[in-house]
Amino acid sequence: MSLQVEDMRNKAVPKLGSLIKQRTITLDNAKDWLRTIYEIRFFEDKVFELLGQNLIKGASHLYAGQEAVATGACAAIQIGDVIGSTHRGHGHCGAIGNKYAKDDQARQTHWNRMMAELMGRETGYCSGRGGSMHIADVMNGNLGSTGIVGGNIPNAVGAALAEKYKANNAVVVSFFGDGSTNTGAFHESMNMASVLKVPLVAIIENNLYGMSVPFFGSPVEGAGCAANIEHIAQRSAAYGVPARIIDGQDVVAVFLTVREAADYARKNRQMCMIEAKTYRWYGHSRSDPRVYRTKEEEKAWKERDPITVLSKKLLEEQLCTQQELDAVRDKAEATIESATQFGLDSAWPDPADVTKDVYVAESYPDTLVTNEKNASSQAMKATEAFETAVKTLTGQTKKEITEKAKEKIRSEFGMNVLLMKEALIEAQAEEMRRDKNVILEGEDVGIYGGAYGATKGLLQEFGTKRVIDTAISEAAIVGAAVGAALRGLRPIAELMYVDFITISMDQLMHNGAFNRYMFGGHAKVPMVVRTEGGVGRCIAAHHSKSLEPWLVNVPGLYVVMPSTPYDAKGLLKAAIRSDNPVVFIEHKATYGQMGAVPTEEYIIPLGVADIKRPGKDVTIVTYSRQTMFCLAAAKELAEKHGIDAEIIDLRTIKPMDINTVAASVKKTGRLMTVAESFCMCGTGPEIVRRLIEYKFDDGHTGFDYLDAPPVNLAAADVPPPMSEPLENASIPTPDKIVAAVKAMM
């Protein structure tokens, strides 16, 4: 393929007969294409009808008119290749399902499951949880669709990255519409795919309109314009990749072009783009009056119906009779009628299963939990001994004293003393050695070693294949991690600051967190997003927030926040091994913190809190850097005020270990929460809610054991300020914790 944009629409398409003689295809292939086109058309017509009868509910964006694109493209790729779909994805799902169907019964089952899914039935591809806009068959190479325009593209790039990494010679075909090409996800993804040289075929189904806005001009008065270029393929020049413009109504043209593009992507490990000019028969959705386009335009396009175009080829070349074509049509219609009845006869999902498959269940041996508690206690003692040694040992330099203290801890406790960032590096390195499917990608994670040095040295050991520097493209970074995880890798995606996670929330939530549930439990997304947050460096509001309350609000996500090097290493290793998407948030002010870490292999179970300091008078629940502040406050409370505070470090914010909290409050009668995030809808109020509702074996609730109103300490309701005095004033500090405990006592 040439790096120039090639417009193939005016070039002659080889006749079917010549392709059959050359053994490029068989006559059965061509007839099967027609059958698939008919099946998609009848399926969409039936869906339109059922929407009107309220037998299918919700939004359905119909693919009728565009069938040649999905049919030709899926016919052109190989078993083992992968597709990514869009909200207008019935055609893609229909065509790829037919490809994988080994006989007519399997084909019927495929359409049955599609129709049942749109009806919200248990027998659907996703057990009724995804519906029209989120239908998927991840077992057979269909990564699924998304209701967010352009949201599917980063996942396809990640899937292509995974296929390249696994060296299995597979390609990924990403279908998306013209509306997607004006989103940031499109530009970030195309740039990433071209730079990383992944085997991706990007197929733009340009049906001329986003929802109602024309991509490039319209004769209708008042109609807008989405772009200043007529052909989307022109944008390929920005990414340095080849592109072609084709007639999307001609399945033969689509097949030949996609076959060549897939061969190119497979051979060169490089993406290419195809713009298929096509047209949707229906509007954006059933309620669309289509006032933005003319009847004359619709008539002209329908004269080039994919059914008409292919049928005419078969008849004019005398490859089929009209009777044979009618038989193909009738068989397709019967398939969809049977699928419709199957859907209507299928059972609804059991409401009792509403929470099923949100997460992959974590399982840890009881001995691991018990042993970890002992190891944590030892690490705390060793860290305290190290801090004492640093204060009491002598030497000519601070470095010499520190090394002496480290050696003392190694000798007495058999533990190393590491900086927080060193513990993170060890965790990632150990897991990358343990599992070849663990990769690392993000901004400056390679030569630079990470913005805070938490990936230093990994590039040198694991190389650019597994430690991948990316452009500043948070949506693409996280979205690619989702796609790679869906295809069997365990990616670690690093974002410099948690503040930037806002840019990637579509990918993190709608795809990373929701895909398993939306796809009926058939998918796993084992990925980690490593980032950092919090104040402490005077870098103001855009680089200092604590956004864990946003993240714990998302079903399907785990959120982990370590406070010590020991916790950081053990929790990160567990997060990498988890089959759930995990957001791992480090505090920027802790990277230089030192602490004892076992020399032997260990992990810390996710969802298990740690009692950092036992006590009997008040329970203080916290996490991340605030754990250190709470321990400092507890020391002062004990030494100066005779108050014995128990400090619980949640470590994993979601899933939350409320059992440990409740047991502590039952003992102390008082609860205080301390967090650096904002209080409104924050983690503190959530801890209180869960404690109040907690049911003990004796029938009492957590509320019954409270001797005083709970207190929530959190950040002030202000954006994090830059000035150091203001920064300190905006968050809980040891003096404020001491004052609050004294007041509640």
XYZ file of C-alpha atoms in Angstrom:
745
model
C 0.000 0.000 0.000
C 1.189 3.491 -0.847
C 1.664 6.163 1.789
C -0.440 8.412 -0.428
C -4.211 8.423 -0.032
C -5.574 6.260 -2.827
C -9.160 6.828 -3.968
C -10.229 3.434 -5.279
C -13.831 4.320 -6.098
C -13.214 5.094 -9.750
C -11.014 2.061 -10.319
C -12.548 -1.066 -11.765
C -13.318 -3.790 -9.241
C -12.397 -7.272 -10.518
C -15.345 -9.343 -11.611
C -16.507 -12.118 -9.324
C -15.961 -14.670 -12.056
C -12.307 -13.744 -12.434
C -11.801 -13.852 -8.668
C -13.339 -17.315 -8.613
C -11.101 -18.473 -11.473
C -8.070 -17.109 -9.640
C -9.268 -18.968 -6.541
C -9.278 -15.733 -4.614
C -12.810 -16.652 -3.526
C -15.365 -19.338 -4.291
C -18.908 -18.932 -5.517
C -20.049 -20.206 -2.129
C -18.120 -17.326 -0.546
C -19.970 -14.783 -2.667
C -23.349 -16.354 -1.931
C -22.515 -16.418 1.762
C -21.672 -12.709 1.626
C -25.123 -12.067 0.193
C -26.702 -14.191 2.882
C -24.841 -12.286 5.606
C -25.881 -8.943 4.131
C -29.494 -10.120 4.057
C -29.286 -11.419 7.623
C -27.955 -8.112 8.906
C -30.637 -6.214 6.959
C -33.495 -8.407 8.156
C -32.121 -8.278 11.690
C -32.089 -4.469 11.635
C -35.530 -4.229 10.063
C -36.865 -6.559 12.738
C -35.191 -4.546 15.492
C -36.803 -1.378 14.137
C -40.177 -3.117 14.242
C -39.670 -4.474 17.762
C -38.566 -1.077 19.030
C -41.898 0.286 17.857
C -43.690 -2.486 19.730
C -41.588 -1.839 22.843
C -40.376 -5.449 22.745
C -36.845 -4.102 22.447
C -36.154 -1.214 24.771
C -33.461 1.409 24.947
C -31.426 2.935 22.142
C -30.605 0.919 19.026
C -28.485 2.433 16.275
C -29.202 0.464 13.143
C -26.627 -0.663 10.591
C -28.963 -1.158 7.623
C -27.364 0.182 4.431
C -23.796 -0.361 5.606
C -23.804 -4.170 5.536
C -21.185 -4.499 2.799
C -18.512 -2.998 5.043
C -18.855 -5.428 7.944
C -19.489 -8.390 5.650
C -16.552 -7.750 3.329
C -14.146 -6.853 6.119
C -14.911 -9.874 8.288
C -14.696 -12.153 5.252
C -11.253 -10.733 4.451
C -9.610 -11.424 7.810
C -8.545 -14.724 9.332
C -9.840 -16.824 12.191
C -7.834 -15.566 15.148
C -7.925 -11.951 14.032
C -9.832 -9.484 16.205
C -12.427 -6.770 15.629
C -13.456 -3.757 17.677
C -16.961 -2.408 17.160
C -19.050 0.716 17.764
C -22.467 1.695 19.099
C -23.754 0.960 15.560
C -22.331 -2.519 15.814
C -24.997 -5.110 14.976
C -23.487 -5.603 11.529
C -20.002 -6.195 12.881
C -21.233 -8.681 15.463
C -23.404 -10.395 12.872
C -20.617 -10.741 10.316
C -17.883 -11.927 12.687
C -20.280 -14.389 14.306
C -21.077 -15.869 10.912
C -17.366 -16.224 10.233
C -16.904 -18.309 13.351
C -20.063 -20.383 12.844
C -19.026 -23.829 11.591
C -22.467 -24.885 10.364
C -26.019 -23.645 9.952
C -26.971 -24.602 13.498
C -24.079 -22.604 14.930
C -25.075 -19.701 12.686
C -28.647 -19.837 13.952
C -27.409 -19.940 17.545
C -25.300 -16.867 16.840
C -28.260 -14.823 15.597
C -30.421 -16.184 18.414
C -27.959 -14.841 20.963
C -27.766 -11.491 19.195
C -31.521 -10.989 19.171
C -31.879 -12.211 22.745
C -29.233 -9.729 23.847
C -31.083 -6.802 22.307
C -34.234 -7.992 24.059
C -32.363 -8.067 27.373
C -32.721 -11.819 27.844
C -30.526 -14.220 29.799
C -29.692 -16.180 26.632
C -28.087 -13.163 24.969
C -24.389 -12.838 24.248
C -23.993 -10.702 27.381
C -26.900 -12.141 29.397
C -28.881 -8.996 28.644
C -26.432 -6.678 30.409
C -24.978 -4.986 27.353
C -27.842 -4.718 24.935
C -27.678 -3.046 21.563
C -24.766 -0.674 22.122
C -22.489 -3.035 24.062
C -22.873 -6.387 22.374
C -19.711 -8.482 22.377
C -18.354 -11.980 21.869
C -14.860 -11.761 23.336
C -14.429 -15.527 23.019
C -14.539 -15.248 19.226
C -12.482 -12.153 18.596
C -15.209 -9.517 18.984
C -13.919 -7.005 21.532
C -17.382 -5.525 21.753
C -18.860 -2.124 21.205
C -19.216 0.991 23.276
C -21.900 3.636 23.560
C -19.260 6.380 23.666
C -18.418 7.685 20.204
C -14.756 6.923 19.551
C -14.426 5.090 22.849
C -13.755 1.743 21.189
C -10.698 2.885 19.210
C -8.079 2.956 22.033
C -9.072 -0.587 23.015
C -8.419 -1.795 19.480
C -4.966 -0.202 19.553
C -4.221 -1.988 22.833
C -5.476 -5.264 21.393
C -3.204 -4.802 18.381
C -0.306 -4.070 20.733
C -1.063 -7.350 22.521
C -1.219 -9.326 19.274
C 2.113 -7.858 18.203
C 3.625 -8.658 21.592
C 2.390 -12.251 21.480
C 3.847 -12.576 17.948
C 0.891 -14.671 16.787
C 0.531 -12.904 13.429
C -2.987 -11.656 14.168
C -4.346 -8.275 13.128
C -7.033 -6.116 14.685
C -9.744 -4.403 12.648
C -11.235 -1.344 14.304
C -14.591 -0.195 12.943
C -15.752 3.341 13.715
C -17.865 6.051 12.141
C -17.068 9.473 10.753
C -18.281 11.079 13.986
C -15.516 9.307 15.897
C -12.824 10.956 13.826
C -13.425 14.319 15.469
C -12.844 13.000 18.979
C -9.635 13.119 20.953
C -9.738 9.334 21.352
C -9.409 8.939 17.583
C -6.392 11.219 17.259
C -4.629 9.847 20.328
C -5.235 6.281 19.187
C -4.182 6.747 15.564
C -1.003 8.475 16.687
C -0.225 5.742 19.227
C -0.931 2.969 16.725
C 1.315 4.512 14.095
C 4.160 5.250 16.531
C 4.078 1.821 18.189
C 3.714 0.129 14.793
C 0.889 -2.207 15.695
C -1.033 -4.430 13.236
C -4.227 -2.376 13.073
C -6.639 -1.836 10.187
C -8.710 1.251 10.979
C -11.965 1.171 9.004
C -13.859 4.447 8.953
C -17.481 3.892 7.988
C -18.247 7.333 6.651
C -22.027 7.404 6.385
C -21.816 11.190 5.955
C -23.441 12.166 9.261
C -22.560 12.062 12.941
C -25.980 12.271 14.526
C -27.397 15.036 12.397
C -24.381 17.170 11.561
C -22.919 16.393 8.120
C -19.246 15.525 8.068
C -18.662 17.798 5.090
C -21.473 19.989 3.849
C -25.139 19.459 3.041
C -27.701 21.042 0.699
C -30.124 21.325 3.622
C -30.375 24.904 4.860
C -29.101 25.275 8.411
C -27.158 22.018 8.407
C -23.763 22.371 10.017
C -20.414 20.894 9.173
C -18.186 18.669 11.306
C -14.931 18.989 9.378
C -13.150 21.121 6.816
C -12.053 18.181 4.652
C -14.204 15.997 2.446
C -12.273 12.763 2.895
C -11.350 11.548 6.359
C -8.580 9.437 4.840
C -6.637 12.656 4.277
C -5.897 12.623 7.992
C -3.719 9.564 7.530
C -0.927 11.886 6.418
C -0.696 13.218 9.969
C 0.154 9.726 11.172
C 2.401 8.707 8.297
C 0.321 5.654 7.371
C -1.283 4.502 4.116
C -4.972 5.024 3.468
C -7.571 4.176 0.862
C -11.014 5.473 0.044
C -13.408 2.788 -1.168
C -17.005 2.229 -2.167
C -18.542 0.910 1.033
C -21.631 -0.337 -0.813
C -19.673 -2.911 -2.803
C -18.797 -5.949 -0.686
C -16.267 -7.131 -3.278
C -14.375 -3.829 -3.135
C -14.418 -3.963 0.653
C -13.217 -7.566 0.745
C -10.299 -6.989 -1.620
C -9.166 -3.782 0.083
C -9.403 -5.124 3.618
C -7.647 -8.329 2.627
C -4.734 -6.318 1.223
C -4.753 -3.993 4.248
C -4.749 -6.914 6.670
C -1.853 -8.505 4.784
C 0.013 -5.193 4.945
C -0.624 -4.805 8.694
C 0.313 -8.444 9.316
C 3.541 -8.267 7.332
C 4.749 -4.790 8.293
C 3.355 -4.601 11.829
C 1.974 -1.206 10.943
C -1.468 0.307 10.852
C -3.348 1.471 7.785
C -6.637 3.284 7.268
C -9.620 2.607 5.038
C -12.418 5.104 4.526
C -15.527 3.302 3.310
C -18.096 5.683 1.847
C -21.439 4.288 2.896
C -24.902 5.319 4.042
C -27.314 4.375 6.792
C -30.894 3.703 5.705
C -32.389 4.632 9.058
C -31.632 7.739 11.072
C -29.233 7.963 13.967
C -31.849 6.196 16.089
C -35.517 5.289 15.719
C -36.703 8.728 16.803
C -34.565 10.526 14.199
C -36.765 12.427 11.637
C -33.763 12.767 9.244
C -34.545 16.424 8.497
C -30.864 17.082 7.873
C -30.774 15.141 4.597
C -32.877 15.193 1.457
C -35.154 12.565 -0.044
C -33.178 12.834 -3.263
C -29.965 11.954 -1.435
C -31.576 8.971 0.249
C -32.986 7.736 -3.075
C -29.632 8.014 -4.815
C -27.862 5.996 -2.141
C -30.557 3.331 -1.971
C -30.093 2.719 -5.669
C -26.680 1.403 -4.620
C -27.998 -0.855 -1.873
C -25.347 -3.483 -0.955
C -27.927 -6.177 -1.705
C -28.590 -4.728 -5.149
C -24.906 -4.259 -5.960
C -23.907 -7.832 -5.112
C -27.039 -9.436 -6.568
C -26.475 -7.592 -9.840
C -22.894 -8.896 -10.041
C -24.021 -12.476 -9.498
C -26.796 -12.212 -12.078
C -24.938 -10.291 -14.776
C -21.992 -12.687 -14.626
C -24.449 -15.579 -14.741
C -23.049 -17.022 -11.540
C -26.493 -17.365 -9.983
C -30.091 -17.396 -11.091
C -32.734 -15.160 -9.574
C -34.270 -18.267 -8.037
C -30.983 -19.052 -6.290
C -30.724 -15.496 -5.014
C -34.291 -15.655 -3.748
C -33.417 -18.849 -1.900
C -30.494 -17.070 -0.194
C -32.841 -14.251 0.818
C -35.496 -16.625 2.131
C -32.963 -18.589 4.168
C -31.670 -15.385 5.749
C -35.170 -14.178 6.529
C -36.043 -17.505 8.155
C -32.894 -17.285 10.284
C -33.895 -13.888 11.661
C -37.525 -14.923 12.202
C -36.319 -17.923 14.210
C -33.923 -15.712 16.157
C -36.760 -13.332 16.978
C -38.927 -16.126 18.316
C -35.981 -17.488 20.279
C -35.499 -14.105 21.919
C -39.193 -13.761 22.773
C -39.243 -17.267 24.255
C -36.081 -16.734 26.307
C -36.114 -16.101 30.032
C -35.325 -12.783 31.611
C -32.196 -12.554 33.771
C -32.782 -13.320 37.439
C -32.881 -10.020 39.400
C -31.019 -11.857 42.159
C -28.012 -11.887 39.816
C -27.916 -8.106 39.370
C -24.483 -7.825 41.029
C -23.018 -10.960 39.475
C -19.770 -10.602 37.491
C -18.982 -7.006 38.395
C -15.661 -8.275 39.747
C -13.568 -11.389 39.443
C -13.594 -12.888 42.938
C -10.269 -12.612 44.755
C -9.194 -15.657 46.705
C -6.367 -15.833 49.226
C -5.420 -18.687 51.576
C -6.219 -17.952 55.220
C -2.586 -18.586 56.037
C -1.552 -15.791 53.673
C -3.705 -13.258 55.514
C -2.417 -14.399 58.906
C 1.212 -14.482 57.814
C 0.908 -11.061 56.209
C -0.309 -9.534 59.460
C 2.798 -10.884 61.177
C 5.032 -9.643 58.364
C 3.438 -6.194 58.523
C 4.045 -6.002 62.258
C 7.670 -7.011 61.770
C 8.114 -4.440 59.011
C 6.744 -1.717 61.302
C 9.116 -2.743 64.093
C 12.057 -2.888 61.693
C 11.213 0.543 60.294
C 11.037 2.024 63.789
C 14.377 0.392 64.610
C 15.869 1.867 61.444
C 14.649 5.359 62.312
C 16.110 5.014 65.798
C 19.414 3.750 64.385
C 19.675 6.721 62.031
C 19.330 9.034 65.030
C 21.793 7.192 67.266
C 24.507 5.841 64.973
C 27.523 7.953 64.093
C 29.383 8.489 60.849
C 31.115 11.103 58.771
C 28.166 11.595 56.385
C 24.436 11.151 56.401
C 24.805 8.514 53.698
C 27.279 6.539 55.811
C 24.941 6.636 58.803
C 22.021 5.520 56.650
C 23.980 2.581 55.244
C 25.013 1.520 58.749
C 21.365 1.671 59.838
C 20.279 -0.400 56.835
C 22.892 -3.040 57.614
C 21.710 -3.156 61.213
C 18.145 -3.888 60.053
C 19.344 -6.570 57.630
C 21.303 -8.201 60.439
C 18.612 -8.012 63.128
C 15.387 -8.401 61.101
C 16.490 -9.973 57.818
C 14.829 -7.105 55.946
C 15.985 -4.497 53.457
C 15.279 -0.810 53.936
C 13.982 0.753 50.742
C 12.620 4.051 49.553
C 8.973 3.905 48.537
C 9.938 4.288 44.871
C 12.514 1.501 45.186
C 9.846 -0.803 46.603
C 7.616 0.008 43.622
C 10.438 -0.749 41.190
C 11.100 -4.083 42.915
C 7.423 -5.009 42.769
C 7.141 -4.314 39.049
C 10.445 -6.014 38.229
C 9.577 -9.149 40.192
C 6.181 -9.460 38.536
C 7.640 -8.851 35.082
C 10.167 -11.620 35.704
C 7.425 -13.885 37.031
C 4.940 -13.327 34.194
C 6.013 -12.489 30.646
C 2.552 -11.034 29.965
C 3.160 -8.108 32.327
C 4.064 -4.998 30.355
C 4.488 -1.357 31.325
C 3.344 1.622 29.281
C 2.968 5.332 29.874
C 4.581 8.732 29.675
C 8.325 8.772 30.434
C 8.401 5.296 31.973
C 11.437 4.235 29.924
C 14.717 6.131 29.748
C 13.485 8.796 32.144
C 12.474 6.162 34.688
C 9.113 7.696 35.534
C 8.266 11.196 36.689
C 8.993 10.150 40.289
C 11.581 7.490 39.511
C 9.260 4.549 40.139
C 10.177 2.742 36.894
C 13.906 3.444 36.903
C 16.003 0.598 35.497
C 13.076 -1.407 34.114
C 13.805 -0.428 30.525
C 17.372 -1.646 30.839
C 16.237 -5.058 32.086
C 13.115 -5.668 30.035
C 13.639 -3.630 26.871
C 11.356 -1.490 24.760
C 9.031 -4.375 23.953
C 7.824 -4.490 27.560
C 8.580 -0.967 28.800
C 6.829 1.325 26.358
C 7.195 5.094 26.347
C 4.096 6.779 24.958
C 3.044 10.231 23.900
C 1.112 12.466 26.290
C -2.169 10.696 25.591
C -3.911 9.644 28.788
C -7.050 8.348 27.075
C -5.004 6.245 24.667
C -2.703 4.981 27.437
C -5.559 3.718 29.589
C -7.678 2.593 26.631
C -4.778 0.638 25.168
C -4.266 -1.028 28.545
C -7.915 -2.136 28.459
C -7.536 -3.629 24.982
C -4.269 -5.349 25.842
C -5.817 -6.795 29.006
C -8.806 -8.118 27.051
C -6.332 -9.937 24.815
C -4.456 -11.665 27.610
C -1.732 -9.258 28.761
C -1.390 -7.701 32.225
C -0.540 -4.091 31.458
C 0.629 -1.537 33.988
C -0.308 1.912 32.698
C 1.378 4.828 34.440
C -0.209 8.284 34.552
C 2.022 10.988 36.011
C -0.653 12.525 38.239
C -4.053 11.340 39.358
C -5.364 14.723 38.193
C -4.801 13.511 34.625
C -6.977 10.470 35.166
C -9.920 12.771 34.488
C -8.842 12.828 30.837
C -8.996 9.042 30.676
C -12.143 8.440 32.722
C -14.162 7.331 29.695
C -11.704 4.510 29.054
C -11.165 3.664 32.706
C -14.828 3.550 33.638
C -16.838 2.676 30.536
C -14.395 0.092 29.213
C -11.943 -0.905 31.930
C -14.401 -1.101 34.819
C -17.648 -1.942 32.997
C -16.605 -4.381 30.268
C -16.662 -7.511 32.383
C -20.189 -6.854 33.613
C -21.522 -5.462 30.320
C -20.178 -8.466 28.447
C -21.979 -10.912 30.740
C -18.934 -11.967 32.744
C -17.159 -13.333 29.662
C -14.303 -10.816 29.833
C -11.475 -10.109 32.243
C -9.587 -6.826 32.350
C -6.456 -7.507 34.430
C -4.806 -4.085 34.323
C -3.214 -1.670 36.766
C -3.256 2.088 36.399
C -0.400 3.434 38.519
C -0.569 7.099 39.404
C 0.094 9.478 42.277
C -1.832 12.173 44.083
C -1.980 14.417 47.105
C -0.400 17.687 48.190
C 3.095 18.213 49.508
C 5.106 19.710 46.669
C 3.424 23.097 46.215
C 2.400 22.399 42.628
C -1.181 23.646 42.965
C -4.591 22.359 41.999
C -3.920 20.597 38.687
C -1.212 18.331 40.125
C -2.202 17.813 43.771
C -5.682 16.379 44.075
C -6.849 13.238 45.844
C -9.513 11.767 43.571
C -10.062 8.378 45.173
C -13.714 9.237 46.038
C -14.395 9.616 42.312
C -12.796 6.282 41.577
C -14.402 4.219 44.339
C -17.744 5.404 42.979
C -17.128 3.328 39.827
C -18.424 -0.277 39.960
C -15.812 -2.696 38.676
C -12.719 -0.800 39.844
C -10.389 -1.587 42.725
C -8.608 1.356 44.366
C -5.393 0.816 46.338
C -3.395 3.455 48.252
C -0.256 2.356 50.155
C 1.344 4.251 53.037
C 4.713 2.472 53.442
C 7.336 0.834 51.209
C 6.303 -2.548 52.661
C 2.679 -1.967 51.703
C 3.564 -0.461 48.339
C 5.514 -3.492 47.198
C 3.130 -6.161 48.473
C -0.012 -4.405 47.315
C 1.343 -3.590 43.857
C 2.349 -7.210 43.311
C -1.145 -8.322 44.315
C -2.702 -5.684 42.052
C -0.688 -6.879 39.049
C -1.811 -10.466 39.696
C -5.464 -9.500 40.118
C -7.924 -10.187 37.299
C -9.691 -6.919 38.102
C -8.793 -3.406 36.922
C -6.914 -1.696 39.757
C -6.103 1.987 40.213
C -2.969 2.140 42.353
C -2.435 5.621 43.820
C 0.861 6.557 45.428
C 1.309 9.782 47.382
C 3.839 12.156 45.876
C 5.195 13.070 49.315
C 6.055 9.443 50.149
C 8.439 8.510 47.319
C 11.416 9.469 49.470
C 10.040 7.707 52.549
C 12.128 4.763 53.793
C 10.864 1.570 55.335
C 11.669 -2.080 55.953
C 10.705 -4.628 53.301
C 11.095 -8.425 53.524
C 13.790 -9.954 51.344
C 11.648 -12.973 50.512
C 8.682 -13.131 48.122
C 5.414 -11.740 49.521
C 2.130 -10.155 48.488
C -0.452 -8.289 50.522
C -4.052 -9.422 49.901
C -6.253 -6.740 48.388
C -9.158 -5.720 50.572
C -7.403 -6.358 53.897
C -6.771 -3.421 56.227
C -3.799 -3.180 58.568
C -3.803 -2.136 62.219
C -0.733 0.051 62.257
C -1.087 0.813 65.981
C -3.328 -1.047 68.456
C -5.321 1.072 70.916
C -8.390 1.044 73.151
C -9.825 4.576 73.336
C -10.573 5.684 69.781
C -10.430 4.168 66.291
C -8.798 6.304 63.611
C -9.271 4.984 60.078
C -7.058 6.380 57.351
C -4.794 5.510 54.402
C -1.881 6.751 52.281
C 0.301 9.553 53.720
C -2.325 10.405 56.330
C -1.408 7.120 58.026
C 1.937 8.680 58.974
C 0.184 11.819 60.223
C -2.209 9.725 62.295
C 0.645 7.709 63.824
C 2.423 10.943 64.754
C -0.794 12.241 66.302
C -1.353 8.967 68.181
C 2.106 9.203 69.697
C 1.392 12.707 70.982
C -2.056 11.701 72.229
C -0.553 8.833 74.214
C 2.456 10.704 75.604
C 0.805 14.027 76.432
C -2.893 13.294 76.904
C -3.161 9.657 77.959
C -5.361 8.741 74.986
C -4.705 5.354 73.371
C -5.640 5.568 69.681
C -5.916 2.589 67.355
C -4.743 3.427 63.816
C -6.210 1.410 60.958
C -4.670 1.793 57.518
C -7.266 0.672 54.958
C -4.597 0.182 52.256
C -7.299 -0.933 49.811
C -10.064 1.666 49.630
C -12.163 -0.562 47.402
C -12.912 -3.305 48.294
C -13.027 -1.888 51.819
C -12.264 -3.991 54.873
C -15.114 -2.804 57.069
C -14.810 -5.916 59.266
C -11.554 -4.695 60.788
C -13.023 -1.223 61.299
C -16.165 -2.552 62.971
C -14.234 -4.849 65.305
C -12.104 -1.920 66.382
C -15.050 0.416 66.991
C -16.782 -2.293 69.008
C -13.716 -2.153 71.271
C -13.120 1.615 71.391
C -16.624 3.069 70.977
C -15.334 5.993 68.926
C -14.581 6.501 65.238
C -12.621 9.156 63.414
C -11.778 9.052 59.698
C -8.872 10.984 58.238
C -8.406 11.530 54.496
C -6.686 14.020 52.212
C -9.565 13.968 49.732
C -12.592 16.236 49.946
C -15.170 15.387 52.592
C -18.397 15.747 50.603
C -19.266 12.300 49.211
C -15.807 11.279 50.381
C -14.221 8.140 51.800
C -14.716 9.244 55.408
C -18.511 9.527 55.202
C -18.575 6.191 53.347
C -16.639 4.487 56.141
C -19.104 5.921 58.671
C -22.095 4.750 56.604
C -20.764 1.223 56.376
C -19.900 1.121 60.064
C -23.367 2.298 61.096
C -25.036 -0.364 58.912
C -22.607 -3.137 59.873
C -24.267 -6.241 61.361
C -22.397 -8.142 64.079
C -23.040 -11.803 64.798
C -24.750 -10.821 68.069
C -27.433 -8.905 66.149
C -26.126 -5.457 67.023
C -25.125 -2.891 64.416
C -22.046 -0.744 64.313
C -24.175 2.183 65.382
C -25.002 0.422 68.651
C -21.354 0.474 69.710
C -20.718 4.168 69.078
C -20.318 6.177 72.289
C -19.852 9.472 70.445
C -20.717 10.903 67.032
C -18.172 9.898 64.365
C -15.815 12.615 63.140
C -14.594 12.989 59.550
C -11.404 14.950 58.954
C -10.732 15.705 55.299
C -9.436 18.347 52.929
C -10.966 21.783 52.967
C -13.510 22.456 50.234
C -10.975 24.343 48.123
C -8.809 23.448 45.131
C -5.354 22.514 46.453
C -3.430 25.800 46.791
C 0.189 26.306 45.803
C 1.535 28.290 48.772
C 2.972 25.940 51.400
C 1.161 27.456 54.421
C -2.133 27.314 52.522
C -1.402 23.788 51.300
C -0.846 22.614 54.882
C -3.954 24.458 56.009
C -6.071 22.681 53.403
C -5.532 19.114 54.687
C -5.567 17.207 57.994
C -2.233 17.461 59.821
C -1.064 15.829 63.082
C -1.981 18.869 65.188
C -5.507 18.956 63.759
C -5.918 15.224 64.355
C -4.807 15.612 67.980
C -7.228 18.499 68.527
C -10.137 16.611 66.958
C -9.527 13.494 69.064
C -9.313 15.533 72.254
C -12.582 17.248 71.390
C -14.441 14.005 70.730
C -13.117 12.434 73.951
